[in-house]
PDB file of N, CA, C and O in Angstrom:
ATOM      1  N   MET R   1      67.377 106.800 105.728  1.00 76.00           N
ATOM      2  CA  MET R   1      68.166 106.750 104.516  1.00 76.00           C
ATOM      3  C   MET R   1      69.385 105.856 104.755  1.00 76.00           C
ATOM      4  O   MET R   1      70.127 106.036 105.709  1.00 76.00           O
ATOM      5  N   ARG R   2      69.575 104.901 103.892  1.00 87.00           N
ATOM      6  CA  ARG R   2      70.727 104.018 103.985  1.00 87.00           C
ATOM      7  C   ARG R   2      71.849 104.568 103.131  1.00 87.00           C
ATOM      8  O   ARG R   2      71.632 105.066 102.041  1.00 87.00           O
ATOM      9  N   LEU R   3      73.050 104.459 103.643  1.00 78.00           N
ATOM     10  CA  LEU R   3      74.215 104.946 102.914  1.00 78.00           C
ATOM     11  C   LEU R   3      74.905 103.797 102.198  1.00 78.00           C
ATOM     12  O   LEU R   3      74.945 102.676 102.701  1.00 78.00           O
ATOM     13  N   SER R   4      75.471 104.109 101.041  1.00 84.00           N
ATOM     14  CA  SER R   4      76.239 103.103 100.310  1.00 84.00           C
ATOM     15  C   SER R   4      77.589 102.918 100.996  1.00 84.00           C
ATOM     16  O   SER R   4      77.976 103.697 101.873  1.00 84.00           O
ATOM     17  N   GLY R   5      78.317 101.912 100.572  1.00 87.00           N
ATOM     18  CA  GLY R   5      79.631 101.654 101.137  1.00 87.00           C
ATOM     19  C   GLY R   5      80.592 102.812 100.936  1.00 87.00           C
ATOM     20  O   GLY R   5      81.339 103.186 101.841  1.00 87.00           O
ATOM     21  N   LEU R   6      80.573 103.407  99.735  1.00 90.00           N
ATOM     22  CA  LEU R   6      81.452 104.549  99.467  1.00 90.00           C
ATOM     23  C   LEU R   6      81.073 105.752 100.319  1.00 90.00           C
ATOM     24  O   LEU R   6      81.948 106.456 100.823  1.00 90.00           O
ATOM     25  N   GLN R   7      79.783 105.982 100.492  1.00 90.00           N
ATOM     26  CA  GLN R   7      79.344 107.103 101.321  1.00 90.00           C
ATOM     27  C   GLN R   7      79.821 106.921 102.764  1.00 90.00           C
ATOM     28  O   GLN R   7      80.255 107.869 103.412  1.00 90.00           O
ATOM     29  N   LYS R   8      79.743 105.697 103.256  1.00 93.00           N
ATOM     30  CA  LYS R   8      80.214 105.408 104.609  1.00 93.00           C
ATOM     31  C   LYS R   8      81.720 105.649 104.727  1.00 93.00           C
ATOM     32  O   LYS R   8      82.200 106.182 105.731  1.00 93.00           O
ATOM     33  N   GLN R   9      82.462 105.271 103.687  1.00 94.00           N
ATOM     34  CA  GLN R   9      83.909 105.494 103.695  1.00 94.00           C
ATOM     35  C   GLN R   9      84.243 106.982 103.689  1.00 94.00           C
ATOM     36  O   GLN R   9      85.163 107.424 104.383  1.00 94.00           O
ATOM     37  N   ILE R  10      83.488 107.747 102.925  1.00 93.00           N
ATOM     38  CA  ILE R  10      83.722 109.184 102.847  1.00 93.00           C
ATOM     39  C   ILE R  10      83.434 109.835 104.196  1.00 93.00           C
ATOM     40  O   ILE R  10      84.231 110.640 104.694  1.00 93.00           O
ATOM     41  N   LEU R  11      82.311 109.481 104.798  1.00 93.00           N
ATOM     42  CA  LEU R  11      81.987 110.035 106.112  1.00 93.00           C
ATOM     43  C   LEU R  11      83.013 109.610 107.159  1.00 93.00           C
ATOM     44  O   LEU R  11      83.394 110.398 108.024  1.00 93.00           O
ATOM     45  N   GLY R  12      83.465 108.373 107.066  1.00 95.00           N
ATOM     46  CA  GLY R  12      84.489 107.894 107.986  1.00 95.00           C
ATOM     47  C   GLY R  12      85.783 108.669 107.844  1.00 95.00           C
ATOM     48  O   GLY R  12      86.423 109.020 108.846  1.00 95.00           O
ATOM     49  N   LEU R  13      86.171 108.956 106.613  1.00 95.00           N
ATOM     50  CA  LEU R  13      87.386 109.746 106.374  1.00 95.00           C
ATOM     51  C   LEU R  13      87.225 111.152 106.943  1.00 95.00           C
ATOM     52  O   LEU R  13      88.137 111.682 107.576  1.00 95.00           O
ATOM     53  N   TYR R  14      86.053 111.748 106.758  1.00 95.00           N
ATOM     54  CA  TYR R  14      85.812 113.095 107.299  1.00 95.00           C
ATOM     55  C   TYR R  14      85.904 113.079 108.826  1.00 95.00           C
ATOM     56  O   TYR R  14      86.526 113.958 109.426  1.00 95.00           O
ATOM     57  N   ARG R  15      85.309 112.079 109.441  1.00 95.00           N
ATOM     58  CA  ARG R  15      85.369 111.966 110.908  1.00 95.00           C
ATOM     59  C   ARG R  15      86.807 111.800 111.393  1.00 95.00           C
ATOM     60  O   ARG R  15      87.207 112.390 112.396  1.00 95.00           O
ATOM     61  N   GLU R  16      87.572 110.982 110.668  1.00 95.00           N
ATOM     62  CA  GLU R  16      88.987 110.811 111.032  1.00 95.00           C
ATOM     63  C   GLU R  16      89.738 112.140 110.936  1.00 95.00           C
ATOM     64  O   GLU R  16      90.572 112.442 111.793  1.00 95.00           O
ATOM     65  N   CYS R  17      89.441 112.911 109.906  1.00 94.00           N
ATOM     66  CA  CYS R  17      90.091 114.218 109.742  1.00 94.00           C
ATOM     67  C   CYS R  17      89.780 115.126 110.926  1.00 94.00           C
ATOM     68  O   CYS R  17      90.678 115.772 111.472  1.00 94.00           O
ATOM     69  N   ILE R  18      88.527 115.158 111.321  1.00 93.00           N
ATOM     70  CA  ILE R  18      88.128 116.009 112.443  1.00 93.00           C
ATOM     71  C   ILE R  18      88.772 115.516 113.739  1.00 93.00           C
ATOM     72  O   ILE R  18      89.235 116.318 114.556  1.00 93.00           O
ATOM     73  N   ARG R  19      88.858 114.210 113.918  1.00 94.00           N
ATOM     74  CA  ARG R  19      89.517 113.667 115.117  1.00 94.00           C
ATOM     75  C   ARG R  19      90.992 114.048 115.155  1.00 94.00           C
ATOM     76  O   ARG R  19      91.529 114.389 116.200  1.00 94.00           O
ATOM     77  N   GLU R  20      91.648 113.966 114.013  1.00 92.00           N
ATOM     78  CA  GLU R  20      93.070 114.335 113.959  1.00 92.00           C
ATOM     79  C   GLU R  20      93.264 115.823 114.227  1.00 92.00           C
ATOM     80  O   GLU R  20      94.270 116.212 114.794  1.00 92.00           O
ATOM     81  N   CYS R  21      92.300 116.637 113.821  1.00 91.00           N
ATOM     82  CA  CYS R  21      92.391 118.081 114.090  1.00 91.00           C
ATOM     83  C   CYS R  21      92.458 118.340 115.587  1.00 91.00           C
ATOM     84  O   CYS R  21      93.140 119.260 116.033  1.00 91.00           O
ATOM     85  N   ARG R  22      91.764 117.537 116.350  1.00 91.00           N
ATOM     86  CA  ARG R  22      91.748 117.728 117.806  1.00 91.00           C
ATOM     87  C   ARG R  22      93.098 117.450 118.447  1.00 91.00           C
ATOM     88  O   ARG R  22      93.350 117.878 119.565  1.00 91.00           O
ATOM     89  N   LYS R  23      93.971 116.749 117.739  1.00 90.00           N
ATOM     90  CA  LYS R  23      95.295 116.415 118.269  1.00 90.00           C
ATOM     91  C   LYS R  23      96.326 117.508 117.981  1.00 90.00           C
ATOM     92  O   LYS R  23      97.435 117.451 118.489  1.00 90.00           O
ATOM     93  N   LYS R  24      95.942 118.468 117.160  1.00 90.00           N
ATOM     94  CA  LYS R  24      96.858 119.541 116.779  1.00 90.00           C
ATOM     95  C   LYS R  24      96.823 120.656 117.819  1.00 90.00           C
ATOM     96  O   LYS R  24      95.876 120.751 118.604  1.00 90.00           O
ATOM     97  N   PRO R  25      97.843 121.523 117.829  1.00 89.00           N
ATOM     98  CA  PRO R  25      97.856 122.643 118.786  1.00 89.00           C
ATOM     99  C   PRO R  25      96.602 123.513 118.640  1.00 89.00           C
ATOM    100  O   PRO R  25      96.089 123.699 117.533  1.00 89.00           O
ATOM    101  N   GLN R  26      96.127 124.022 119.750  1.00 91.00           N
ATOM    102  CA  GLN R  26      94.898 124.822 119.771  1.00 91.00           C
ATOM    103  C   GLN R  26      94.941 125.977 118.771  1.00 91.00           C
ATOM    104  O   GLN R  26      93.957 126.253 118.106  1.00 91.00           O
ATOM    105  N   ALA R  27      96.080 126.620 118.649  1.00 90.00           N
ATOM    106  CA  ALA R  27      96.206 127.794 117.771  1.00 90.00           C
ATOM    107  C   ALA R  27      96.001 127.451 116.298  1.00 90.00           C
ATOM    108  O   ALA R  27      95.514 128.278 115.529  1.00 90.00           O
ATOM    109  N   SER R  28      96.372 126.252 115.885  1.00 90.00           N
ATOM    110  CA  SER R  28      96.270 125.898 114.466  1.00 90.00           C
ATOM    111  C   SER R  28      95.138 124.915 114.169  1.00 90.00           C
ATOM    112  O   SER R  28      94.928 124.546 113.017  1.00 90.00           O
ATOM    113  N   ARG R  29      94.407 124.528 115.165  1.00 91.00           N
ATOM    114  CA  ARG R  29      93.331 123.545 114.986  1.00 91.00           C
ATOM    115  C   ARG R  29      92.299 124.013 113.964  1.00 91.00           C
ATOM    116  O   ARG R  29      91.863 123.234 113.104  1.00 91.00           O
ATOM    117  N   SER R  30      91.926 125.281 114.035  1.00 91.00           N
ATOM    118  CA  SER R  30      90.913 125.798 113.100  1.00 91.00           C
ATOM    119  C   SER R  30      91.426 125.771 111.660  1.00 91.00           C
ATOM    120  O   SER R  30      90.640 125.584 110.725  1.00 91.00           O
ATOM    121  N   HIS R  31      92.743 125.925 111.461  1.00 93.00           N
ATOM    122  CA  HIS R  31      93.309 125.855 110.110  1.00 93.00           C
ATOM    123  C   HIS R  31      93.148 124.456 109.537  1.00 93.00           C
ATOM    124  O   HIS R  31      92.816 124.287 108.354  1.00 93.00           O
ATOM    125  N   PHE R  32      93.402 123.432 110.360  1.00 93.00           N
ATOM    126  CA  PHE R  32      93.257 122.050 109.905  1.00 93.00           C
ATOM    127  C   PHE R  32      91.791 121.732 109.591  1.00 93.00           C
ATOM    128  O   PHE R  32      91.483 121.086 108.589  1.00 93.00           O
ATOM    129  N   GLN R  33      90.884 122.205 110.438  1.00 92.00           N
ATOM    130  CA  GLN R  33      89.461 121.958 110.199  1.00 92.00           C
ATOM    131  C   GLN R  33      88.998 122.652 108.919  1.00 92.00           C
ATOM    132  O   GLN R  33      88.263 122.064 108.121  1.00 92.00           O
ATOM    133  N   ALA R  34      89.447 123.880 108.710  1.00 93.00           N
ATOM    134  CA  ALA R  34      89.064 124.612 107.499  1.00 93.00           C
ATOM    135  C   ALA R  34      89.621 123.926 106.255  1.00 93.00           C
ATOM    136  O   ALA R  34      88.938 123.841 105.230  1.00 93.00           O
ATOM    137  N   PHE R  35      90.852 123.423 106.344  1.00 92.00           N
ATOM    138  CA  PHE R  35      91.446 122.723 105.206  1.00 92.00           C
ATOM    139  C   PHE R  35      90.639 121.474 104.868  1.00 92.00           C
ATOM    140  O   PHE R  35      90.309 121.232 103.702  1.00 92.00           O
ATOM    141  N   ALA R  36      90.295 120.678 105.881  1.00 92.00           N
ATOM    142  CA  ALA R  36      89.522 119.453 105.652  1.00 92.00           C
ATOM    143  C   ALA R  36      88.159 119.793 105.051  1.00 92.00           C
ATOM    144  O   ALA R  36      87.734 119.188 104.053  1.00 92.00           O
ATOM    145  N   ARG R  37      87.479 120.758 105.633  1.00 93.00           N
ATOM    146  CA  ARG R  37      86.161 121.152 105.140  1.00 93.00           C
ATOM    147  C   ARG R  37      86.256 121.636 103.698  1.00 93.00           C
ATOM    148  O   ARG R  37      85.430 121.282 102.851  1.00 93.00           O
ATOM    149  N   ASN R  38      87.276 122.434 103.400  1.00 93.00           N
ATOM    150  CA  ASN R  38      87.468 122.962 102.054  1.00 93.00           C
ATOM    151  C   ASN R  38      87.694 121.833 101.042  1.00 93.00           C
ATOM    152  O   ASN R  38      87.150 121.859  99.943  1.00 93.00           O
ATOM    153  N   GLU R  39      88.519 120.853 101.409  1.00 92.00           N
ATOM    154  CA  GLU R  39      88.796 119.732 100.495  1.00 92.00           C
ATOM    155  C   GLU R  39      87.522 118.941 100.192  1.00 92.00           C
ATOM    156  O   GLU R  39      87.283 118.551  99.055  1.00 92.00           O
ATOM    157  N   PHE R  40      86.712 118.690 101.207  1.00 93.00           N
ATOM    158  CA  PHE R  40      85.477 117.934 100.986  1.00 93.00           C
ATOM    159  C   PHE R  40      84.478 118.760 100.177  1.00 93.00           C
ATOM    160  O   PHE R  40      83.836 118.232  99.270  1.00 93.00           O
ATOM    161  N   ASN R  41      84.351 120.045 100.490  1.00 94.00           N
ATOM    162  CA  ASN R  41      83.415 120.899  99.751  1.00 94.00           C
ATOM    163  C   ASN R  41      83.840 121.088  98.300  1.00 94.00           C
ATOM    164  O   ASN R  41      82.994 121.201  97.412  1.00 94.00           O
ATOM    165  N   ARG R  42      85.138 121.107  98.057  1.00 94.00           N
ATOM    166  CA  ARG R  42      85.646 121.290  96.699  1.00 94.00           C
ATOM    167  C   ARG R  42      85.233 120.129  95.795  1.00 94.00           C
ATOM    168  O   ARG R  42      85.033 120.309  94.592  1.00 94.00           O
ATOM    169  N   ASN R  43      85.088 118.968  96.368  1.00 92.00           N
ATOM    170  CA  ASN R  43      84.770 117.777  95.577  1.00 92.00           C
ATOM    171  C   ASN R  43      83.336 117.311  95.748  1.00 92.00           C
ATOM    172  O   ASN R  43      82.988 116.200  95.350  1.00 92.00           O
ATOM    173  N   ILE R  44      82.487 118.154  96.309  1.00 91.00           N
ATOM    174  CA  ILE R  44      81.115 117.755  96.572  1.00 91.00           C
ATOM    175  C   ILE R  44      80.313 117.546  95.276  1.00 91.00           C
ATOM    176  O   ILE R  44      79.336 116.802  95.258  1.00 91.00           O
ATOM    177  N   GLY R  45      80.750 118.169  94.203  1.00 91.00           N
ATOM    178  CA  GLY R  45      80.009 118.081  92.949  1.00 91.00           C
ATOM    179  C   GLY R  45      80.338 116.862  92.100  1.00 91.00           C
ATOM    180  O   GLY R  45      79.802 116.713  91.005  1.00 91.00           O
ATOM    181  N   ILE R  46      81.180 115.970  92.599  1.00 92.00           N
ATOM    182  CA  ILE R  46      81.537 114.761  91.840  1.00 92.00           C
ATOM    183  C   ILE R  46      80.285 113.913  91.624  1.00 92.00           C
ATOM    184  O   ILE R  46      79.490 113.727  92.544  1.00 92.00           O
ATOM    185  N   ASP R  47      80.129 113.421  90.419  1.00 92.00           N
ATOM    186  CA  ASP R  47      78.983 112.562  90.105  1.00 92.00           C
ATOM    187  C   ASP R  47      79.011 111.312  90.977  1.00 92.00           C
ATOM    188  O   ASP R  47      80.044 110.653  91.100  1.00 92.00           O
ATOM    189  N   LYS R  48      77.894 110.989  91.597  1.00 89.00           N
ATOM    190  CA  LYS R  48      77.820 109.855  92.519  1.00 89.00           C
ATOM    191  C   LYS R  48      78.082 108.520  91.829  1.00 89.00           C
ATOM    192  O   LYS R  48      78.387 107.534  92.484  1.00 89.00           O
ATOM    193  N   LYS R  49      77.972 108.495  90.537  1.00 91.00           N
ATOM    194  CA  LYS R  49      78.192 107.248  89.804  1.00 91.00           C
ATOM    195  C   LYS R  49      79.608 107.135  89.249  1.00 91.00           C
ATOM    196  O   LYS R  49      79.952 106.128  88.633  1.00 91.00           O
ATOM    197  N   ASP R  50      80.415 108.136  89.462  1.00 92.00           N
ATOM    198  CA  ASP R  50      81.806 108.133  88.994  1.00 92.00           C
ATOM    199  C   ASP R  50      82.687 107.480  90.066  1.00 92.00           C
ATOM    200  O   ASP R  50      83.428 108.134  90.789  1.00 92.00           O
ATOM    201  N   PHE R  51      82.583 106.160  90.141  1.00 93.00           N
ATOM    202  CA  PHE R  51      83.248 105.414  91.214  1.00 93.00           C
ATOM    203  C   PHE R  51      84.766 105.523  91.155  1.00 93.00           C
ATOM    204  O   PHE R  51      85.418 105.582  92.185  1.00 93.00           O
ATOM    205  N   ALA R  52      85.321 105.574  89.967  1.00 95.00           N
ATOM    206  CA  ALA R  52      86.782 105.673  89.833  1.00 95.00           C
ATOM    207  C   ALA R  52      87.284 106.976  90.449  1.00 95.00           C
ATOM    208  O   ALA R  52      88.266 106.980  91.194  1.00 95.00           O
ATOM    209  N   ALA R  53      86.613 108.071  90.148  1.00 94.00           N
ATOM    210  CA  ALA R  53      87.029 109.370  90.697  1.00 94.00           C
ATOM    211  C   ALA R  53      86.848 109.399  92.214  1.00 94.00           C
ATOM    212  O   ALA R  53      87.713 109.912  92.939  1.00 94.00           O
ATOM    213  N   ILE R  54      85.749 108.850  92.691  1.00 94.00           N
ATOM    214  CA  ILE R  54      85.485 108.843  94.132  1.00 94.00           C
ATOM    215  C   ILE R  54      86.531 108.009  94.863  1.00 94.00           C
ATOM    216  O   ILE R  54      87.075 108.434  95.892  1.00 94.00           O
ATOM    217  N   GLU R  55      86.838 106.843  94.330  1.00 95.00           N
ATOM    218  CA  GLU R  55      87.842 105.986  94.970  1.00 95.00           C
ATOM    219  C   GLU R  55      89.222 106.632  94.927  1.00 95.00           C
ATOM    220  O   GLU R  55      89.984 106.545  95.891  1.00 95.00           O
ATOM    221  N   PHE R  56      89.532 107.319  93.835  1.00 96.00           N
ATOM    222  CA  PHE R  56      90.805 108.044  93.746  1.00 96.00           C
ATOM    223  C   PHE R  56      90.879 109.118  94.825  1.00 96.00           C
ATOM    224  O   PHE R  56      91.886 109.261  95.521  1.00 96.00           O
ATOM    225  N   LEU R  57      89.805 109.895  94.968  1.00 96.00           N
ATOM    226  CA  LEU R  57      89.791 110.964  95.961  1.00 96.00           C
ATOM    227  C   LEU R  57      89.860 110.408  97.386  1.00 96.00           C
ATOM    228  O   LEU R  57      90.472 111.027  98.264  1.00 96.00           O
ATOM    229  N   LEU R  58      89.244 109.255  97.613  1.00 96.00           N
ATOM    230  CA  LEU R  58      89.346 108.618  98.932  1.00 96.00           C
ATOM    231  C   LEU R  58      90.795 108.230  99.239  1.00 96.00           C
ATOM    232  O   LEU R  58      91.291 108.484 100.337  1.00 96.00           O
ATOM    233  N   ARG R  59      91.465 107.630  98.268  1.00 96.00           N
ATOM    234  CA  ARG R  59      92.874 107.269  98.468  1.00 96.00           C
ATOM    235  C   ARG R  59      93.727 108.504  98.700  1.00 96.00           C
ATOM    236  O   ARG R  59      94.581 108.534  99.593  1.00 96.00           O
ATOM    237  N   LYS R  60      93.482 109.543  97.912  1.00 95.00           N
ATOM    238  CA  LYS R  60      94.222 110.791  98.056  1.00 95.00           C
ATOM    239  C   LYS R  60      93.973 111.397  99.442  1.00 95.00           C
ATOM    240  O   LYS R  60      94.900 111.850 100.107  1.00 95.00           O
ATOM    241  N   GLY R  61      92.732 111.377  99.880  1.00 95.00           N
ATOM    242  CA  GLY R  61      92.386 111.920 101.186  1.00 95.00           C
ATOM    243  C   GLY R  61      93.050 111.161 102.321  1.00 95.00           C
ATOM    244  O   GLY R  61      93.526 111.753 103.294  1.00 95.00           O
ATOM    245  N   ARG R  62      93.104 109.844 102.193  1.00 95.00           N
ATOM    246  CA  ARG R  62      93.767 109.034 103.230  1.00 95.00           C
ATOM    247  C   ARG R  62      95.264 109.320 103.287  1.00 95.00           C
ATOM    248  O   ARG R  62      95.843 109.384 104.373  1.00 95.00           O
ATOM    249  N   ARG R  63      95.879 109.491 102.113  1.00 95.00           N
ATOM    250  CA  ARG R  63      97.308 109.832 102.087  1.00 95.00           C
ATOM    251  C   ARG R  63      97.550 111.205 102.714  1.00 95.00           C
ATOM    252  O   ARG R  63      98.495 111.380 103.487  1.00 95.00           O
ATOM    253  N   GLN R  64      96.700 112.158 102.384  1.00 93.00           N
ATOM    254  CA  GLN R  64      96.842 113.495 102.967  1.00 93.00           C
ATOM    255  C   GLN R  64      96.652 113.447 104.476  1.00 93.00           C
ATOM    256  O   GLN R  64      97.398 114.071 105.221  1.00 93.00           O
ATOM    257  N   LEU R  65      95.665 112.693 104.927  1.00 93.00           N
ATOM    258  CA  LEU R  65      95.416 112.569 106.361  1.00 93.00           C
ATOM    259  C   LEU R  65      96.620 111.967 107.062  1.00 93.00           C
ATOM    260  O   LEU R  65      97.046 112.452 108.115  1.00 93.00           O
ATOM    261  N   GLU R  66      97.188 110.949 106.472  1.00 94.00           N
ATOM    262  CA  GLU R  66      98.371 110.307 107.046  1.00 94.00           C
ATOM    263  C   GLU R  66      99.520 111.312 107.152  1.00 94.00           C
ATOM    264  O   GLU R  66     100.232 111.357 108.154  1.00 94.00           O
ATOM    265  N   THR R  67      99.686 112.117 106.129  1.00 92.00           N
ATOM    266  CA  THR R  67     100.755 113.113 106.119  1.00 92.00           C
ATOM    267  C   THR R  67     100.521 114.179 107.179  1.00 92.00           C
ATOM    268  O   THR R  67     101.413 114.499 107.967  1.00 92.00           O
ATOM    269  N   TYR R  68      99.310 114.723 107.213  1.00 91.00           N
ATOM    270  CA  TYR R  68      99.024 115.822 108.129  1.00 91.00           C
ATOM    271  C   TYR R  68      98.842 115.359 109.568  1.00 91.00           C
ATOM    272  O   TYR R  68      98.912 116.171 110.487  1.00 91.00           O
ATOM    273  N   ALA R  69      98.600 114.073 109.769  1.00 89.00           N
ATOM    274  CA  ALA R  69      98.449 113.544 111.127  1.00 89.00           C
ATOM    275  C   ALA R  69      99.806 113.391 111.813  1.00 89.00           C
ATOM    276  O   ALA R  69      99.865 113.208 113.029  1.00 89.00           O
ATOM    277  N   SER R  70     100.860 113.480 111.043  1.00 88.00           N
ATOM    278  CA  SER R  70     102.208 113.367 111.598  1.00 88.00           C
ATOM    279  C   SER R  70     102.439 114.409 112.690  1.00 88.00           C
ATOM    280  O   SER R  70     102.039 115.561 112.535  1.00 88.00           O
ATOM    281  N   PRO R  71     103.071 114.017 113.792  1.00 85.00           N
ATOM    282  CA  PRO R  71     103.314 114.964 114.887  1.00 85.00           C
ATOM    283  C   PRO R  71     104.175 116.158 114.480  1.00 85.00           C
ATOM    284  O   PRO R  71     104.130 117.209 115.106  1.00 85.00           O
ATOM    285  N   GLY R  72     104.968 116.011 113.417  1.00 87.00           N
ATOM    286  CA  GLY R  72     105.827 117.093 112.975  1.00 87.00           C
ATOM    287  C   GLY R  72     105.078 118.224 112.287  1.00 87.00           C
ATOM    288  O   GLY R  72     105.587 119.330 112.172  1.00 87.00           O
ATOM    289  N   VAL R  73     103.866 117.953 111.817  1.00 85.00           N
ATOM    290  CA  VAL R  73     103.073 118.972 111.137  1.00 85.00           C
ATOM    291  C   VAL R  73     102.285 119.735 112.201  1.00 85.00           C
ATOM    292  O   VAL R  73     101.386 119.199 112.827  1.00 85.00           O
ATOM    293  N   LYS R  74     102.640 120.994 112.381  1.00 86.00           N
ATOM    294  CA  LYS R  74     102.027 121.798 113.441  1.00 86.00           C
ATOM    295  C   LYS R  74     100.956 122.755 112.924  1.00 86.00           C
ATOM    296  O   LYS R  74     100.099 123.187 113.680  1.00 86.00           O
ATOM    297  N   ASP R  75     101.054 123.143 111.645  1.00 85.00           N
ATOM    298  CA  ASP R  75     100.096 124.110 111.106  1.00 85.00           C
ATOM    299  C   ASP R  75      99.922 123.879 109.622  1.00 85.00           C
ATOM    300  O   ASP R  75     100.769 123.261 108.964  1.00 85.00           O
ATOM    301  N   ILE R  76      98.811 124.376 109.086  1.00 82.00           N
ATOM    302  CA  ILE R  76      98.509 124.253 107.667  1.00 82.00           C
ATOM    303  C   ILE R  76      97.773 125.508 107.256  1.00 82.00           C
ATOM    304  O   ILE R  76      97.043 126.096 108.051  1.00 82.00           O
ATOM    305  N   ARG R  77      97.971 125.922 106.045  1.00 77.00           N
ATOM    306  CA  ARG R  77      97.267 127.108 105.521  1.00 77.00           C
ATOM    307  C   ARG R  77      96.397 126.693 104.361  1.00 77.00           C
ATOM    308  O   ARG R  77      96.805 125.891 103.525  1.00 77.00           O
ATOM    309  N   VAL R  78      95.217 127.274 104.297  1.00 67.00           N
ATOM    310  CA  VAL R  78      94.272 126.946 103.226  1.00 67.00           C
ATOM    311  C   VAL R  78      94.602 127.751 102.004  1.00 67.00           C
ATOM    312  O   VAL R  78      94.995 128.849 102.047  1.00 67.00           O
TER     313      VAL R  78
END
C-alpha cells in the first residue's frame, strides 16, 4: 500500500511526538504518549478528502509538538 503525501506527513508527526516523549522524565512519559495518542485518535474520523482540515490539524499538531517539546514542560495531563 502506498501512502499519500499527507499520510506520510501525519505518520511523521506521530513519530516525532513519540520521539519527543522519550526525552521527557520517566514519570511523565506515559502522560505525553497518552496525550499524543488521544489527539490523533480524536481526529481519526476526518474525511480523507478534506485537505483543508487535515492541513490545519497538521499545522496545529506541529505547533503543539514544538510547545510540548520545550525543556520547561515536564508533565501534561489528558
